[in-house]
Structures are given as C-alpha cells and as structure tokens.
C-alpha cells in the first residue's frame, strides 16, 4: 500500500510504534533502516500510546531522543501521534509543543482538544472503495497547500 499510494496521488507516510523499554536509539535506527521517504511524503511519525515500565520522565526522555534522532536524519520535524488522554498525562510539556500533533480521538462528532493539532484520526472503522475491511480515517487541520508545506522536500532532507 505504501508504494501504490503515491501512484494514486495519495500523500503517504510511515509511523513508528514506540516500544518502551527498547532504547530510543535502536528504535530510531530501525525506522531509518526500514523506511525510505521521498519528496511529498509526510514527516516521520512517532506513535506513542503506552508507558511500559517507564515513569513519565523516562518516557518523555526516550520519546524526545527518538524524535531528535529522526529530525537530525531527515531534517524535518517529526509528527507526534497519540490519543488525547496519553498526551495530556505524559506528553503535555513544553518540549513536545513544537511537534505537530496527530490526535487519535475516536467516535466523537467534534474534537474536544483545545490545543493545536495537525491531524485528527476520528475512526478506525472507516470504509473505502477498493479496500476490504475497515481503515483509519483522518482529517487534516488545514488546506491542501498547508499539507504540502508539511511534507518532505529536497531542502528538508
């Protein structure tokens, strides 16, 4: 799907599901070794939803480490993906405010988050012609021009 999305004019991206307890450096290197991003792709996305055995301070330190390694590699600010409650409880510090926020907040008609956000994943039960089963559906908080400004370019790589 990743490679065919481009052929159909769909802005694509790749996320990393963060696993607490595995070093941020190792996880970032895995992302770098696995994902080939091109012009027009979304910045790397850090999907962080669980704490594992880490306390809030350790979790923030590891998440920031991953984000900084990835930002240095791709020369673009990564996106932070998590649900509202997790962001509020663990990632609501000044350090995380500069990362575009992709909020996962399902099954509501309107978003109740009062901060800035770039994407809202509003369901995991969407249907799209040509795809069997359910898919996640998202809304971008801006224009097509703003979405294109967020993507990778030669200057950002």
Short mmCIF file of C-alpha atoms in Angstrom, two decimals:
data_model
loop_
_atom_site.label_atom_id
_atom_site.label_comp_id
_atom_site.label_asym_id
_atom_site.label_seq_id
_atom_site.Cartn_x
_atom_site.Cartn_y
_atom_site.Cartn_z
CA UNK A 1 0.00 0.00 0.00
CA UNK A 2 2.85 2.39 0.83
CA UNK A 3 4.30 2.31 -2.69
CA UNK A 4 0.97 2.26 -4.51
CA UNK A 5 -0.40 5.23 -2.56
CA UNK A 6 1.96 7.55 -4.42
CA UNK A 7 0.76 6.18 -7.78
CA UNK A 8 -2.80 7.20 -6.86
CA UNK A 9 -1.83 10.71 -5.72
CA UNK A 10 -2.25 9.98 -2.02
CA UNK A 11 0.04 11.73 0.44
CA UNK A 12 1.69 8.92 2.31
CA UNK A 13 3.78 8.50 5.41
CA UNK A 14 5.23 5.96 7.78
CA UNK A 15 4.95 5.80 11.54
CA UNK A 16 6.92 4.07 14.24
CA UNK A 17 5.09 2.42 17.12
CA UNK A 18 7.22 3.25 20.15
CA UNK A 19 8.01 0.35 22.48
CA UNK A 20 9.04 1.49 25.98
CA UNK A 21 11.97 -0.49 27.32
CA UNK A 22 13.80 -0.67 23.97
CA UNK A 23 16.30 2.15 23.53
CA UNK A 24 15.15 5.12 21.51
CA UNK A 25 18.38 4.96 19.52
CA UNK A 26 17.73 1.34 18.50
CA UNK A 27 14.13 2.13 17.56
CA UNK A 28 15.13 5.21 15.55
CA UNK A 29 17.81 3.24 13.71
CA UNK A 30 15.24 0.56 12.87
CA UNK A 31 12.96 3.23 11.38
CA UNK A 32 15.84 4.74 9.38
CA UNK A 33 16.88 1.30 8.08
CA UNK A 34 13.33 0.29 7.17
CA UNK A 35 11.64 3.40 5.77
CA UNK A 36 12.61 5.21 2.58
CA UNK A 37 10.87 8.56 2.42
CA UNK A 38 10.66 10.67 -0.73
CA UNK A 39 9.67 14.21 -1.63
CA UNK A 40 5.97 14.72 -0.96
CA UNK A 41 5.82 12.20 1.90
CA UNK A 42 4.72 13.15 5.38
CA UNK A 43 7.43 13.56 8.00
CA UNK A 44 8.18 10.51 10.15
CA UNK A 45 5.51 9.88 12.78
CA UNK A 46 6.11 8.67 16.33
CA UNK A 47 3.11 6.64 17.55
CA UNK A 48 3.36 6.54 21.32
CA UNK A 49 0.48 5.09 23.31
CA UNK A 50 1.86 3.03 26.22
CA UNK A 51 4.33 3.64 29.06
CA UNK A 52 5.53 0.09 29.61
CA UNK A 53 7.56 0.11 32.80
CA UNK A 54 8.83 3.66 32.31
CA UNK A 55 7.80 6.52 34.54
CA UNK A 56 6.64 9.74 32.89
CA UNK A 57 10.07 11.37 32.98
CA UNK A 58 11.83 8.35 31.47
CA UNK A 59 9.16 8.03 28.79
CA UNK A 60 9.49 11.69 27.82
CA UNK A 61 13.29 11.40 27.68
CA UNK A 62 13.17 8.34 25.40
CA UNK A 63 10.46 9.82 23.15
CA UNK A 64 12.41 13.06 22.77
CA UNK A 65 15.54 11.10 21.97
CA UNK A 66 13.74 9.26 19.15
CA UNK A 67 12.26 12.50 17.82
CA UNK A 68 15.63 14.27 17.84
CA UNK A 69 17.49 11.41 16.12
CA UNK A 70 14.84 11.24 13.40
CA UNK A 71 14.74 15.02 12.99
CA UNK A 72 18.52 15.11 12.56
CA UNK A 73 18.40 12.31 9.98
CA UNK A 74 15.56 13.65 7.82
CA UNK A 75 16.00 17.38 8.55
CA UNK A 76 12.28 17.78 9.24
CA UNK A 77 10.23 17.96 12.43
CA UNK A 78 8.57 14.58 13.08
CA UNK A 79 4.89 14.28 13.92
CA UNK A 80 3.70 13.06 17.32
CA UNK A 81 0.73 10.64 17.23
CA UNK A 82 -1.12 9.68 20.38
CA UNK A 83 -4.54 9.83 21.98
CA UNK A 84 -5.80 12.82 23.92
CA UNK A 85 -5.54 11.27 27.39
CA UNK A 86 -2.00 9.99 26.83
CA UNK A 87 -0.83 13.35 25.50
CA UNK A 88 -2.40 15.20 28.39
CA UNK A 89 -0.94 12.88 31.02
CA UNK A 90 2.54 12.15 29.65
CA UNK A 91 3.48 14.42 26.73
CA UNK A 92 1.96 17.75 27.64
CA UNK A 93 5.26 19.50 28.40
CA UNK A 94 6.93 22.41 26.63
CA UNK A 95 9.39 20.01 24.93
CA UNK A 96 6.59 18.39 22.92
CA UNK A 97 4.73 21.54 21.85
CA UNK A 98 6.92 22.06 18.78
CA UNK A 99 5.99 18.69 17.27
CA UNK A 100 2.91 18.63 15.03
CA UNK A 101 0.21 16.70 16.87
CA UNK A 102 -1.82 13.90 15.28
CA UNK A 103 -4.59 13.19 17.74
CA UNK A 104 -6.36 9.84 17.92
CA UNK A 105 -9.83 10.55 19.29
CA UNK A 106 -12.44 8.12 18.03
CA UNK A 107 -16.22 8.01 17.79
CA UNK A 108 -16.97 11.67 18.52
CA UNK A 109 -18.62 14.22 16.24
CA UNK A 110 -16.31 17.07 17.23
CA UNK A 111 -12.82 17.24 18.64
CA UNK A 112 -12.68 18.42 22.24
CA UNK A 113 -8.91 19.07 22.30
CA UNK A 114 -8.20 22.76 22.87
CA UNK A 115 -4.55 22.82 21.73
CA UNK A 116 -3.05 22.91 18.26
CA UNK A 117 -3.32 19.81 16.11
CA UNK A 118 -2.49 18.88 12.51
CA UNK A 119 -4.38 15.61 12.06
CA UNK A 120 -7.37 14.04 13.78
CA UNK A 121 -7.82 10.29 13.45
CA UNK A 122 -11.52 10.10 14.19
CA UNK A 123 -12.30 6.44 13.49
CA UNK A 124 -10.73 3.05 12.98
CA UNK A 125 -13.91 1.74 11.30
CA UNK A 126 -13.88 3.67 8.02
CA UNK A 127 -14.73 2.11 4.67
CA UNK A 128 -13.02 2.98 1.39
CA UNK A 129 -13.85 1.54 -2.02
CA UNK A 130 -11.23 -0.98 -3.09
CA UNK A 131 -10.09 -1.85 0.43
CA UNK A 132 -11.50 -4.89 2.21
CA UNK A 133 -12.17 -4.38 5.89
CA UNK A 134 -12.02 -1.25 7.99
CA UNK A 135 -9.46 1.55 7.77
CA UNK A 136 -8.49 4.51 9.92
CA UNK A 137 -9.90 7.83 8.72
CA UNK A 138 -8.21 11.16 9.40
CA UNK A 139 -8.85 14.86 8.93
CA UNK A 140 -6.09 17.38 8.22
CA UNK A 141 -6.49 20.70 10.02
CA UNK A 142 -5.64 22.99 7.12
CA UNK A 143 -5.62 23.46 3.39
CA UNK A 144 -4.04 21.29 0.71
CA UNK A 145 -1.32 23.94 0.43
CA UNK A 146 -0.58 23.63 4.19
CA UNK A 147 -0.47 19.84 3.88
CA UNK A 148 2.04 20.10 1.05
CA UNK A 149 4.13 22.54 3.12
CA UNK A 150 4.34 19.89 5.85
CA UNK A 151 5.76 17.22 3.54
CA UNK A 152 9.38 16.40 2.72
CA UNK A 153 11.23 18.30 0.04
CA UNK A 154 14.86 18.22 -1.09
CA UNK A 155 15.51 21.20 1.20
CA UNK A 156 14.14 19.27 4.17
CA UNK A 157 16.01 16.01 3.57
#
